[in-house]
Amino acid sequence: MLGNLLLAIVVSASIDSTMLMIGDQTAMHLEVTSEPTEQVQMPVFGKELQDGIEIVKASPIDTTRLSDGRIKMSRELTLTSFKDSLFAIEPIAVASGEDTFWTEPMALNVVQPFEIDSTMAITDIKDIEKAPIWWWGIIRWVLLALLIAGLFVGAYYGVMWYRKHFLKDEEEAVEPELLRPADEVALEKLDEIKAQKIWKDGKVKEYQTELTDVVREYIGRRFDVQSTEKTSDETLKELKPILVAKGEGLEANVDGKALYERLSKMLRTADLVKFAKWHTTPDENEQALTTAYDFVKETKEVPSDNVQSTKEENV
């Protein structure tokens, strides 16, 4: 087992077999053990672990709570390679807040089990034959393509006709909500979530999803940050200069830095619940709702005359 041990977080990686025949597969095991208070971001893998080593399959992240109360997150990668080489597998990074932890480097030796005689000329198995043109097959495919295109065109105009005659009233009903202040709409939705409290019925994931959706929609309207299309890290990165520097018309008495930290904790906890099977306590669920309320109330749009009067009072 390879890994680096720190006081709060242990990151380790191991590989079942360090020698493979070309095309064979082996499993790599990545494990992260941390305290429950640590916000750990597992790495995201693509089709390759690195140049020459392909990832055939990546298992979902498995999260378990150990007997000592620590959290263990594990993931298995199925690797293969079609290149005869001795690979030095680079350390894998795991992030926690502003810190990064690395696994120890590993080696994987991929060997060619047989020799290829490059002196032999490449020859055809048999002479090339000219295939006859299958006209009926071509015509049939052309007719099928025209039929599919006709269906798409018909469906498009059908949808447009339906929207014109049946969805006009619904669209007109939505427009007034878009004209309402962003904080008013957000607080109304938060009141509905507070009244339902579906997390008490065990629906913690649904609760966290609905809560963060309301906050993300508010961020999009209030700060023009398309949070619903971004990850939590991307959203926080764009909001940090706004909140900490108190831009976008924020009042002077708003502690932007503290508000940013609370929002960061809420979004990251919600990500753990949604993607890593994290189990939150009742207090954490109540705190997330309180943070959402405070964020909307303390960042709601302030009229320009109020902002000016606040600045004059501070002077």
PDB file of C-alpha atoms in Angstrom:
ATOM      1  CA  MET A   1       0.000   0.000   0.000  1.00  0.00           C
ATOM      2  CA  LEU A   2       1.361   3.401  -0.991  1.00  0.00           C
ATOM      3  CA  GLY A   3       0.292   6.648   0.582  1.00  0.00           C
ATOM      4  CA  ASN A   4       1.215   9.728   2.531  1.00  0.00           C
ATOM      5  CA  LEU A   5      -0.002  10.106   6.119  1.00  0.00           C
ATOM      6  CA  LEU A   6      -0.896  13.443   7.655  1.00  0.00           C
ATOM      7  CA  LEU A   7      -2.598  14.277  10.921  1.00  0.00           C
ATOM      8  CA  ALA A   8      -6.143  14.543   9.537  1.00  0.00           C
ATOM      9  CA  ILE A   9      -6.054  12.973   6.046  1.00  0.00           C
ATOM     10  CA  VAL A  10      -4.524   9.751   4.695  1.00  0.00           C
ATOM     11  CA  VAL A  11      -4.317   9.304   0.910  1.00  0.00           C
ATOM     12  CA  SER A  12      -3.220   5.973  -0.520  1.00  0.00           C
ATOM     13  CA  ALA A  13      -3.177   4.127  -3.836  1.00  0.00           C
ATOM     14  CA  SER A  14      -2.284   0.550  -4.743  1.00  0.00           C
ATOM     15  CA  ILE A  15      -2.280  -1.551  -7.886  1.00  0.00           C
ATOM     16  CA  ASP A  16      -3.091  -5.279  -8.042  1.00  0.00           C
ATOM     17  CA  SER A  17      -0.405  -6.181 -10.559  1.00  0.00           C
ATOM     18  CA  THR A  18       2.684  -4.170 -11.459  1.00  0.00           C
ATOM     19  CA  MET A  19       3.371  -6.276 -14.597  1.00  0.00           C
ATOM     20  CA  LEU A  20       0.914  -6.757 -17.472  1.00  0.00           C
ATOM     21  CA  MET A  21       0.866  -8.320 -20.887  1.00  0.00           C
ATOM     22  CA  ILE A  22      -0.232  -5.890 -23.585  1.00  0.00           C
ATOM     23  CA  GLY A  23      -4.040  -5.651 -23.557  1.00  0.00           C
ATOM     24  CA  ASP A  24      -4.449  -7.260 -20.111  1.00  0.00           C
ATOM     25  CA  GLN A  25      -6.176  -5.391 -17.283  1.00  0.00           C
ATOM     26  CA  THR A  26      -5.427  -4.680 -13.623  1.00  0.00           C
ATOM     27  CA  ALA A  27      -7.162  -2.760 -10.839  1.00  0.00           C
ATOM     28  CA  MET A  28      -5.927   0.361  -9.071  1.00  0.00           C
ATOM     29  CA  HIS A  29      -7.404   1.176  -5.654  1.00  0.00           C
ATOM     30  CA  LEU A  30      -7.567   4.792  -4.441  1.00  0.00           C
ATOM     31  CA  GLU A  31      -8.498   5.422  -0.796  1.00  0.00           C
ATOM     32  CA  VAL A  32      -8.845   8.621   1.267  1.00  0.00           C
ATOM     33  CA  THR A  33      -9.390   8.532   5.032  1.00  0.00           C
ATOM     34  CA  SER A  34     -10.245  11.809   6.765  1.00  0.00           C
ATOM     35  CA  GLU A  35     -11.903  13.394   9.735  1.00  0.00           C
ATOM     36  CA  PRO A  36     -15.657  14.112   9.305  1.00  0.00           C
ATOM     37  CA  THR A  37     -14.934  17.866   9.357  1.00  0.00           C
ATOM     38  CA  GLU A  38     -12.633  17.712   6.327  1.00  0.00           C
ATOM     39  CA  GLN A  39     -14.142  18.616   2.938  1.00  0.00           C
ATOM     40  CA  VAL A  40     -12.383  16.205   0.566  1.00  0.00           C
ATOM     41  CA  GLN A  41     -12.602  16.512  -3.228  1.00  0.00           C
ATOM     42  CA  MET A  42     -11.843  13.212  -4.978  1.00  0.00           C
ATOM     43  CA  PRO A  43     -10.016  13.497  -8.346  1.00  0.00           C
ATOM     44  CA  VAL A  44     -11.955  13.321 -11.614  1.00  0.00           C
ATOM     45  CA  PHE A  45     -10.585  10.895 -14.215  1.00  0.00           C
ATOM     46  CA  GLY A  46     -10.967  10.872 -17.986  1.00  0.00           C
ATOM     47  CA  LYS A  47     -10.347   8.076 -20.478  1.00  0.00           C
ATOM     48  CA  GLU A  48      -6.637   7.889 -19.620  1.00  0.00           C
ATOM     49  CA  LEU A  49      -4.787   7.833 -16.322  1.00  0.00           C
ATOM     50  CA  GLN A  50      -1.795   9.230 -18.198  1.00  0.00           C
ATOM     51  CA  ASP A  51      -0.247   8.898 -21.644  1.00  0.00           C
ATOM     52  CA  GLY A  52      -0.205   5.199 -22.559  1.00  0.00           C
ATOM     53  CA  ILE A  53      -2.379   3.935 -19.675  1.00  0.00           C
ATOM     54  CA  GLU A  54      -6.102   3.730 -20.417  1.00  0.00           C
ATOM     55  CA  ILE A  55      -8.963   3.633 -17.891  1.00  0.00           C
ATOM     56  CA  VAL A  56     -11.367   0.864 -18.932  1.00  0.00           C
ATOM     57  CA  LYS A  57     -13.798   1.420 -16.061  1.00  0.00           C
ATOM     58  CA  ALA A  58     -14.039   3.670 -12.993  1.00  0.00           C
ATOM     59  CA  SER A  59     -16.258   2.611 -10.106  1.00  0.00           C
ATOM     60  CA  PRO A  60     -18.448   5.120  -8.213  1.00  0.00           C
ATOM     61  CA  ILE A  61     -17.024   6.664  -5.045  1.00  0.00           C
ATOM     62  CA  ASP A  62     -17.810   4.467  -2.024  1.00  0.00           C
ATOM     63  CA  THR A  63     -18.066   6.328   1.291  1.00  0.00           C
ATOM     64  CA  THR A  64     -18.063   4.513   4.641  1.00  0.00           C
ATOM     65  CA  ARG A  65     -17.752   5.596   8.270  1.00  0.00           C
ATOM     66  CA  LEU A  66     -15.061   3.720  10.215  1.00  0.00           C
ATOM     67  CA  SER A  67     -15.374   2.516  13.801  1.00  0.00           C
ATOM     68  CA  ASP A  68     -13.253   5.429  15.050  1.00  0.00           C
ATOM     69  CA  GLY A  69     -15.617   7.954  13.431  1.00  0.00           C
ATOM     70  CA  ARG A  70     -13.340   8.800  10.479  1.00  0.00           C
ATOM     71  CA  ILE A  71     -14.661   8.812   6.900  1.00  0.00           C
ATOM     72  CA  LYS A  72     -13.207   6.480   4.268  1.00  0.00           C
ATOM     73  CA  MET A  73     -13.747   7.229   0.544  1.00  0.00           C
ATOM     74  CA  SER A  74     -12.578   4.615  -1.950  1.00  0.00           C
ATOM     75  CA  ARG A  75     -12.634   4.132  -5.708  1.00  0.00           C
ATOM     76  CA  GLU A  76     -11.400   1.423  -8.075  1.00  0.00           C
ATOM     77  CA  LEU A  77      -9.989   2.030 -11.584  1.00  0.00           C
ATOM     78  CA  THR A  78      -9.593  -0.771 -14.136  1.00  0.00           C
ATOM     79  CA  LEU A  79      -6.427  -0.058 -16.169  1.00  0.00           C
ATOM     80  CA  THR A  80      -4.990  -1.438 -19.405  1.00  0.00           C
ATOM     81  CA  SER A  81      -2.254  -0.541 -21.880  1.00  0.00           C
ATOM     82  CA  PHE A  82      -1.324  -1.403 -25.447  1.00  0.00           C
ATOM     83  CA  LYS A  83       2.201  -0.004 -25.303  1.00  0.00           C
ATOM     84  CA  ASP A  84       5.273  -2.073 -24.442  1.00  0.00           C
ATOM     85  CA  SER A  85       6.888   0.147 -21.817  1.00  0.00           C
ATOM     86  CA  LEU A  86       7.782   0.612 -18.154  1.00  0.00           C
ATOM     87  CA  PHE A  87       5.446   3.354 -16.925  1.00  0.00           C
ATOM     88  CA  ALA A  88       6.098   5.583 -13.925  1.00  0.00           C
ATOM     89  CA  ILE A  89       2.595   6.286 -12.637  1.00  0.00           C
ATOM     90  CA  GLU A  90       2.516   9.868 -11.469  1.00  0.00           C
ATOM     91  CA  PRO A  91       1.171  10.753  -7.971  1.00  0.00           C
ATOM     92  CA  ILE A  92      -2.597  11.319  -7.833  1.00  0.00           C
ATOM     93  CA  ALA A  93      -3.809  14.573  -6.245  1.00  0.00           C
ATOM     94  CA  VAL A  94      -6.634  14.803  -3.691  1.00  0.00           C
ATOM     95  CA  ALA A  95      -7.824  18.275  -2.633  1.00  0.00           C
ATOM     96  CA  SER A  96      -9.157  19.372   0.755  1.00  0.00           C
ATOM     97  CA  GLY A  97      -9.931  23.059   0.974  1.00  0.00           C
ATOM     98  CA  GLU A  98      -6.779  24.906  -0.101  1.00  0.00           C
ATOM     99  CA  ASP A  99      -4.514  21.912   0.598  1.00  0.00           C
ATOM    100  CA  THR A 100      -3.530  19.166  -1.842  1.00  0.00           C
ATOM    101  CA  PHE A 101      -2.429  15.641  -0.886  1.00  0.00           C
ATOM    102  CA  TRP A 102      -0.582  13.241  -3.193  1.00  0.00           C
ATOM    103  CA  THR A 103      -0.257   9.494  -3.403  1.00  0.00           C
ATOM    104  CA  GLU A 104       3.175   7.933  -3.761  1.00  0.00           C
ATOM    105  CA  PRO A 105       4.372   7.261  -7.357  1.00  0.00           C
ATOM    106  CA  MET A 106       3.995   3.706  -8.674  1.00  0.00           C
ATOM    107  CA  ALA A 107       5.356   1.656 -11.557  1.00  0.00           C
ATOM    108  CA  LEU A 108       3.575  -0.482 -14.162  1.00  0.00           C
ATOM    109  CA  ASN A 109       5.546  -2.689 -16.543  1.00  0.00           C
ATOM    110  CA  VAL A 110       3.688  -3.596 -19.768  1.00  0.00           C
ATOM    111  CA  VAL A 111       5.422  -6.269 -21.871  1.00  0.00           C
ATOM    112  CA  GLN A 112       4.979  -7.661 -25.369  1.00  0.00           C
ATOM    113  CA  PRO A 113       4.586 -11.482 -25.076  1.00  0.00           C
ATOM    114  CA  PHE A 114       5.771 -12.249 -28.618  1.00  0.00           C
ATOM    115  CA  GLU A 115       8.170 -10.821 -31.170  1.00  0.00           C
ATOM    116  CA  ILE A 116       7.038  -9.186 -34.412  1.00  0.00           C
ATOM    117  CA  ASP A 117       9.078  -9.890 -37.531  1.00  0.00           C
ATOM    118  CA  SER A 118       9.270  -6.483 -39.189  1.00  0.00           C
ATOM    119  CA  THR A 119      11.283  -7.853 -42.156  1.00  0.00           C
ATOM    120  CA  MET A 120       8.286  -9.697 -43.615  1.00  0.00           C
ATOM    121  CA  ALA A 121       6.358  -7.856 -46.315  1.00  0.00           C
ATOM    122  CA  ILE A 122       2.651  -7.149 -45.854  1.00  0.00           C
ATOM    123  CA  THR A 123       0.584  -9.054 -48.420  1.00  0.00           C
ATOM    124  CA  ASP A 124      -3.119  -9.408 -49.146  1.00  0.00           C
ATOM    125  CA  ILE A 125      -4.908 -12.599 -48.188  1.00  0.00           C
ATOM    126  CA  LYS A 126      -6.596 -12.710 -51.597  1.00  0.00           C
ATOM    127  CA  ASP A 127      -7.069 -10.485 -54.640  1.00  0.00           C
ATOM    128  CA  ILE A 128      -9.302  -7.439 -54.310  1.00  0.00           C
ATOM    129  CA  GLU A 129     -12.747  -7.961 -55.819  1.00  0.00           C
ATOM    130  CA  LYS A 130     -15.005  -5.179 -57.053  1.00  0.00           C
ATOM    131  CA  ALA A 131     -18.377  -5.311 -55.301  1.00  0.00           C
ATOM    132  CA  PRO A 132     -21.464  -4.660 -57.433  1.00  0.00           C
ATOM    133  CA  ILE A 133     -23.491  -1.508 -56.739  1.00  0.00           C
ATOM    134  CA  TRP A 134     -26.667  -2.310 -54.829  1.00  0.00           C
ATOM    135  CA  TRP A 135     -28.986   0.324 -56.275  1.00  0.00           C
ATOM    136  CA  TRP A 136     -32.120  -0.780 -54.446  1.00  0.00           C
ATOM    137  CA  GLY A 137     -30.290  -0.583 -51.111  1.00  0.00           C
ATOM    138  CA  ILE A 138     -29.115   2.972 -51.881  1.00  0.00           C
ATOM    139  CA  ILE A 139     -32.604   4.072 -52.927  1.00  0.00           C
ATOM    140  CA  ARG A 140     -34.116   2.529 -49.805  1.00  0.00           C
ATOM    141  CA  TRP A 141     -31.699   4.395 -47.514  1.00  0.00           C
ATOM    142  CA  VAL A 142     -32.359   7.675 -49.348  1.00  0.00           C
ATOM    143  CA  LEU A 143     -36.121   7.205 -48.944  1.00  0.00           C
ATOM    144  CA  LEU A 144     -35.647   6.380 -45.249  1.00  0.00           C
ATOM    145  CA  ALA A 145     -33.542   9.530 -44.738  1.00  0.00           C
ATOM    146  CA  LEU A 146     -36.224  11.664 -46.445  1.00  0.00           C
ATOM    147  CA  LEU A 147     -38.911  10.094 -44.254  1.00  0.00           C
ATOM    148  CA  ILE A 148     -36.944  10.819 -41.057  1.00  0.00           C
ATOM    149  CA  ALA A 149     -36.285  14.405 -42.179  1.00  0.00           C
ATOM    150  CA  GLY A 150     -39.993  14.839 -42.895  1.00  0.00           C
ATOM    151  CA  LEU A 151     -40.882  13.563 -39.417  1.00  0.00           C
ATOM    152  CA  PHE A 152     -38.457  16.015 -37.801  1.00  0.00           C
ATOM    153  CA  VAL A 153     -39.852  18.944 -39.808  1.00  0.00           C
ATOM    154  CA  GLY A 154     -43.417  17.905 -38.986  1.00  0.00           C
ATOM    155  CA  ALA A 155     -42.574  17.554 -35.296  1.00  0.00           C
ATOM    156  CA  TYR A 156     -40.928  21.001 -35.246  1.00  0.00           C
ATOM    157  CA  TYR A 157     -43.929  22.762 -36.755  1.00  0.00           C
ATOM    158  CA  GLY A 158     -46.263  20.723 -34.523  1.00  0.00           C
ATOM    159  CA  VAL A 159     -44.435  21.889 -31.408  1.00  0.00           C
ATOM    160  CA  MET A 160     -44.457  25.507 -32.613  1.00  0.00           C
ATOM    161  CA  TRP A 161     -48.202  25.310 -33.284  1.00  0.00           C
ATOM    162  CA  TYR A 162     -48.843  23.791 -29.854  1.00  0.00           C
ATOM    163  CA  ARG A 163     -46.766  26.436 -28.081  1.00  0.00           C
ATOM    164  CA  LYS A 164     -48.518  29.205 -29.989  1.00  0.00           C
ATOM    165  CA  HIS A 165     -52.046  28.023 -29.138  1.00  0.00           C
ATOM    166  CA  PHE A 166     -51.706  26.311 -25.733  1.00  0.00           C
ATOM    167  CA  LEU A 167     -48.586  27.615 -23.952  1.00  0.00           C
ATOM    168  CA  LYS A 168     -49.161  31.312 -24.506  1.00  0.00           C
ATOM    169  CA  ASP A 169     -51.086  31.743 -21.249  1.00  0.00           C
ATOM    170  CA  GLU A 170     -48.482  29.755 -19.265  1.00  0.00           C
ATOM    171  CA  GLU A 171     -45.607  31.848 -20.620  1.00  0.00           C
ATOM    172  CA  GLU A 172     -47.452  35.049 -19.783  1.00  0.00           C
ATOM    173  CA  ALA A 173     -47.969  33.747 -16.246  1.00  0.00           C
ATOM    174  CA  VAL A 174     -44.238  33.109 -15.782  1.00  0.00           C
ATOM    175  CA  GLU A 175     -43.117  36.542 -16.937  1.00  0.00           C
ATOM    176  CA  PRO A 176     -44.418  38.463 -13.872  1.00  0.00           C
ATOM    177  CA  GLU A 177     -42.352  36.186 -11.576  1.00  0.00           C
ATOM    178  CA  LEU A 178     -39.214  37.077 -13.527  1.00  0.00           C
ATOM    179  CA  LEU A 179     -39.997  40.760 -12.917  1.00  0.00           C
ATOM    180  CA  ARG A 180     -40.225  40.240  -9.150  1.00  0.00           C
ATOM    181  CA  PRO A 181     -37.082  40.946  -7.080  1.00  0.00           C
ATOM    182  CA  ALA A 182     -34.734  37.979  -6.921  1.00  0.00           C
ATOM    183  CA  ASP A 183     -34.631  37.998  -3.108  1.00  0.00           C
ATOM    184  CA  GLU A 184     -38.442  38.015  -2.868  1.00  0.00           C
ATOM    185  CA  VAL A 185     -38.754  34.939  -5.093  1.00  0.00           C
ATOM    186  CA  ALA A 186     -35.914  33.131  -3.290  1.00  0.00           C
ATOM    187  CA  LEU A 187     -37.288  33.803   0.208  1.00  0.00           C
ATOM    188  CA  GLU A 188     -40.724  32.590  -0.875  1.00  0.00           C
ATOM    189  CA  LYS A 189     -39.243  29.294  -2.091  1.00  0.00           C
ATOM    190  CA  LEU A 190     -37.164  28.945   1.085  1.00  0.00           C
ATOM    191  CA  ASP A 191     -40.327  29.376   3.140  1.00  0.00           C
ATOM    192  CA  GLU A 192     -41.879  26.458   1.247  1.00  0.00           C
ATOM    193  CA  ILE A 193     -38.817  24.280   1.913  1.00  0.00           C
ATOM    194  CA  LYS A 194     -38.859  25.273   5.588  1.00  0.00           C
ATOM    195  CA  ALA A 195     -42.543  24.362   5.896  1.00  0.00           C
ATOM    196  CA  GLN A 196     -42.075  20.929   4.289  1.00  0.00           C
ATOM    197  CA  LYS A 197     -38.815  19.887   6.055  1.00  0.00           C
ATOM    198  CA  ILE A 198     -38.613  16.747   3.930  1.00  0.00           C
ATOM    199  CA  TRP A 199     -35.235  15.847   5.452  1.00  0.00           C
ATOM    200  CA  LYS A 200     -37.117  14.725   8.562  1.00  0.00           C
ATOM    201  CA  ASP A 201     -38.650  11.970   6.405  1.00  0.00           C
ATOM    202  CA  GLY A 202     -35.198  10.762   5.397  1.00  0.00           C
ATOM    203  CA  LYS A 203     -35.160  12.690   2.099  1.00  0.00           C
ATOM    204  CA  VAL A 204     -31.877  14.459   2.882  1.00  0.00           C
ATOM    205  CA  LYS A 205     -30.563  14.380  -0.708  1.00  0.00           C
ATOM    206  CA  GLU A 206     -33.804  15.880  -2.074  1.00  0.00           C
ATOM    207  CA  TYR A 207     -33.755  18.521   0.666  1.00  0.00           C
ATOM    208  CA  GLN A 208     -30.158  19.583  -0.021  1.00  0.00           C
ATOM    209  CA  THR A 209     -30.813  19.610  -3.788  1.00  0.00           C
ATOM    210  CA  GLU A 210     -33.899  21.841  -3.517  1.00  0.00           C
ATOM    211  CA  LEU A 211     -32.110  24.177  -1.090  1.00  0.00           C
ATOM    212  CA  THR A 212     -29.017  24.646  -3.245  1.00  0.00           C
ATOM    213  CA  ASP A 213     -31.152  25.023  -6.400  1.00  0.00           C
ATOM    214  CA  VAL A 214     -32.921  28.015  -4.833  1.00  0.00           C
ATOM    215  CA  VAL A 215     -29.608  29.588  -3.814  1.00  0.00           C
ATOM    216  CA  ARG A 216     -28.050  28.961  -7.243  1.00  0.00           C
ATOM    217  CA  GLU A 217     -31.043  30.506  -9.055  1.00  0.00           C
ATOM    218  CA  TYR A 218     -30.817  33.540  -6.763  1.00  0.00           C
ATOM    219  CA  ILE A 219     -27.078  33.887  -7.428  1.00  0.00           C
ATOM    220  CA  GLY A 220     -27.757  33.795 -11.168  1.00  0.00           C
ATOM    221  CA  ARG A 221     -30.328  36.604 -11.013  1.00  0.00           C
ATOM    222  CA  ARG A 222     -28.609  38.717  -8.337  1.00  0.00           C
ATOM    223  CA  PHE A 223     -24.962  38.530  -9.420  1.00  0.00           C
ATOM    224  CA  ASP A 224     -25.268  37.328 -13.045  1.00  0.00           C
ATOM    225  CA  VAL A 225     -23.239  34.220 -12.156  1.00  0.00           C
ATOM    226  CA  GLN A 226     -24.785  31.228 -13.948  1.00  0.00           C
ATOM    227  CA  SER A 227     -24.422  28.988 -10.909  1.00  0.00           C
ATOM    228  CA  THR A 228     -26.890  26.353 -12.135  1.00  0.00           C
ATOM    229  CA  GLU A 229     -24.476  25.575 -14.980  1.00  0.00           C
ATOM    230  CA  LYS A 230     -21.320  25.605 -12.830  1.00  0.00           C
ATOM    231  CA  THR A 231     -19.778  23.469 -10.108  1.00  0.00           C
ATOM    232  CA  SER A 232     -19.667  24.700  -6.524  1.00  0.00           C
ATOM    233  CA  ASP A 233     -15.951  25.543  -6.838  1.00  0.00           C
ATOM    234  CA  GLU A 234     -16.562  27.581 -10.025  1.00  0.00           C
ATOM    235  CA  THR A 235     -19.477  29.424  -8.407  1.00  0.00           C
ATOM    236  CA  LEU A 236     -17.488  30.246  -5.259  1.00  0.00           C
ATOM    237  CA  LYS A 237     -14.512  31.403  -7.324  1.00  0.00           C
ATOM    238  CA  GLU A 238     -16.666  34.012  -9.109  1.00  0.00           C
ATOM    239  CA  LEU A 239     -18.499  35.083  -5.947  1.00  0.00           C
ATOM    240  CA  LYS A 240     -15.426  35.509  -3.747  1.00  0.00           C
ATOM    241  CA  PRO A 241     -14.249  38.879  -5.144  1.00  0.00           C
ATOM    242  CA  ILE A 242     -17.847  40.161  -5.112  1.00  0.00           C
ATOM    243  CA  LEU A 243     -18.573  39.255  -1.499  1.00  0.00           C
ATOM    244  CA  VAL A 244     -15.170  39.892   0.054  1.00  0.00           C
ATOM    245  CA  ALA A 245     -14.701  43.211  -1.784  1.00  0.00           C
ATOM    246  CA  LYS A 246     -18.370  44.086  -1.105  1.00  0.00           C
ATOM    247  CA  GLY A 247     -19.168  44.865  -4.709  1.00  0.00           C
ATOM    248  CA  GLU A 248     -22.474  44.666  -6.547  1.00  0.00           C
ATOM    249  CA  GLY A 249     -24.155  47.183  -4.199  1.00  0.00           C
ATOM    250  CA  LEU A 250     -23.676  45.228  -0.949  1.00  0.00           C
ATOM    251  CA  GLU A 251     -24.235  47.201   2.212  1.00  0.00           C
ATOM    252  CA  ALA A 252     -21.180  48.210   4.227  1.00  0.00           C
ATOM    253  CA  ASN A 253     -22.352  46.385   7.377  1.00  0.00           C
ATOM    254  CA  VAL A 254     -22.383  42.993   5.613  1.00  0.00           C
ATOM    255  CA  ASP A 255     -19.504  40.735   6.662  1.00  0.00           C
ATOM    256  CA  GLY A 256     -18.813  39.465   3.156  1.00  0.00           C
ATOM    257  CA  LYS A 257     -15.937  37.214   4.139  1.00  0.00           C
ATOM    258  CA  ALA A 258     -17.907  35.393   6.850  1.00  0.00           C
ATOM    259  CA  LEU A 259     -20.915  35.106   4.552  1.00  0.00           C
ATOM    260  CA  TYR A 260     -18.702  33.635   1.833  1.00  0.00           C
ATOM    261  CA  GLU A 261     -17.288  31.027   4.241  1.00  0.00           C
ATOM    262  CA  ARG A 262     -20.780  29.966   5.356  1.00  0.00           C
ATOM    263  CA  LEU A 263     -21.998  29.704   1.756  1.00  0.00           C
ATOM    264  CA  SER A 264     -18.898  27.666   0.847  1.00  0.00           C
ATOM    265  CA  LYS A 265     -19.560  25.227   3.687  1.00  0.00           C
ATOM    266  CA  MET A 266     -23.232  24.862   2.699  1.00  0.00           C
ATOM    267  CA  LEU A 267     -22.514  24.161  -0.997  1.00  0.00           C
ATOM    268  CA  ARG A 268     -19.673  21.719  -0.274  1.00  0.00           C
ATOM    269  CA  THR A 269     -21.752  19.819   2.294  1.00  0.00           C
ATOM    270  CA  ALA A 270     -24.598  19.579  -0.225  1.00  0.00           C
ATOM    271  CA  ASP A 271     -22.152  18.175  -2.814  1.00  0.00           C
ATOM    272  CA  LEU A 272     -21.062  15.491  -0.348  1.00  0.00           C
ATOM    273  CA  VAL A 273     -24.690  14.537   0.294  1.00  0.00           C
ATOM    274  CA  LYS A 274     -25.581  14.436  -3.413  1.00  0.00           C
ATOM    275  CA  PHE A 275     -22.462  12.787  -4.810  1.00  0.00           C
ATOM    276  CA  ALA A 276     -20.670  10.999  -1.941  1.00  0.00           C
ATOM    277  CA  LYS A 277     -23.617   9.585   0.095  1.00  0.00           C
ATOM    278  CA  TRP A 278     -22.779  11.871   3.034  1.00  0.00           C
ATOM    279  CA  HIS A 279     -25.204  11.724   5.982  1.00  0.00           C
ATOM    280  CA  THR A 280     -25.860  15.116   7.592  1.00  0.00           C
ATOM    281  CA  THR A 281     -27.097  15.673  11.142  1.00  0.00           C
ATOM    282  CA  PRO A 282     -30.401  17.480  11.922  1.00  0.00           C
ATOM    283  CA  ASP A 283     -28.390  20.505  13.115  1.00  0.00           C
ATOM    284  CA  GLU A 284     -26.466  20.605   9.809  1.00  0.00           C
ATOM    285  CA  ASN A 285     -29.740  20.541   7.851  1.00  0.00           C
ATOM    286  CA  GLU A 286     -31.172  23.394   9.934  1.00  0.00           C
ATOM    287  CA  GLN A 287     -27.903  25.363   9.602  1.00  0.00           C
ATOM    288  CA  ALA A 288     -27.950  24.973   5.807  1.00  0.00           C
ATOM    289  CA  LEU A 289     -31.453  26.514   5.673  1.00  0.00           C
ATOM    290  CA  THR A 290     -30.372  29.346   7.990  1.00  0.00           C
ATOM    291  CA  THR A 291     -27.332  30.036   5.801  1.00  0.00           C
ATOM    292  CA  ALA A 292     -29.549  30.192   2.700  1.00  0.00           C
ATOM    293  CA  TYR A 293     -31.889  32.689   4.397  1.00  0.00           C
ATOM    294  CA  ASP A 294     -29.001  34.855   5.638  1.00  0.00           C
ATOM    295  CA  PHE A 295     -27.255  34.832   2.253  1.00  0.00           C
ATOM    296  CA  VAL A 296     -30.385  36.059   0.428  1.00  0.00           C
ATOM    297  CA  LYS A 297     -31.277  38.671   3.041  1.00  0.00           C
ATOM    298  CA  GLU A 298     -27.756  40.090   3.405  1.00  0.00           C
ATOM    299  CA  THR A 299     -27.043  40.244  -0.338  1.00  0.00           C
ATOM    300  CA  LYS A 300     -30.398  41.429  -1.644  1.00  0.00           C
ATOM    301  CA  GLU A 301     -30.209  44.295  -4.101  1.00  0.00           C
ATOM    302  CA  VAL A 302     -29.971  47.655  -2.353  1.00  0.00           C
ATOM    303  CA  PRO A 303     -31.394  50.793  -4.022  1.00  0.00           C
ATOM    304  CA  SER A 304     -28.693  53.202  -5.152  1.00  0.00           C
ATOM    305  CA  ASP A 305     -29.880  55.990  -2.814  1.00  0.00           C
ATOM    306  CA  ASN A 306     -29.604  53.657   0.202  1.00  0.00           C
ATOM    307  CA  VAL A 307     -26.084  52.681  -0.783  1.00  0.00           C
ATOM    308  CA  GLN A 308     -25.094  56.335  -1.116  1.00  0.00           C
ATOM    309  CA  SER A 309     -26.553  57.270   2.276  1.00  0.00           C
ATOM    310  CA  THR A 310     -24.738  54.314   3.906  1.00  0.00           C
ATOM    311  CA  LYS A 311     -21.418  55.459   2.448  1.00  0.00           C
ATOM    312  CA  GLU A 312     -22.004  59.021   3.706  1.00  0.00           C
ATOM    313  CA  GLU A 313     -22.766  57.752   7.227  1.00  0.00           C
ATOM    314  CA  ASN A 314     -19.537  55.732   7.244  1.00  0.00           C
ATOM    315  CA  VAL A 315     -17.600  58.852   6.235  1.00  0.00           C
TER     316      VAL A 315
END
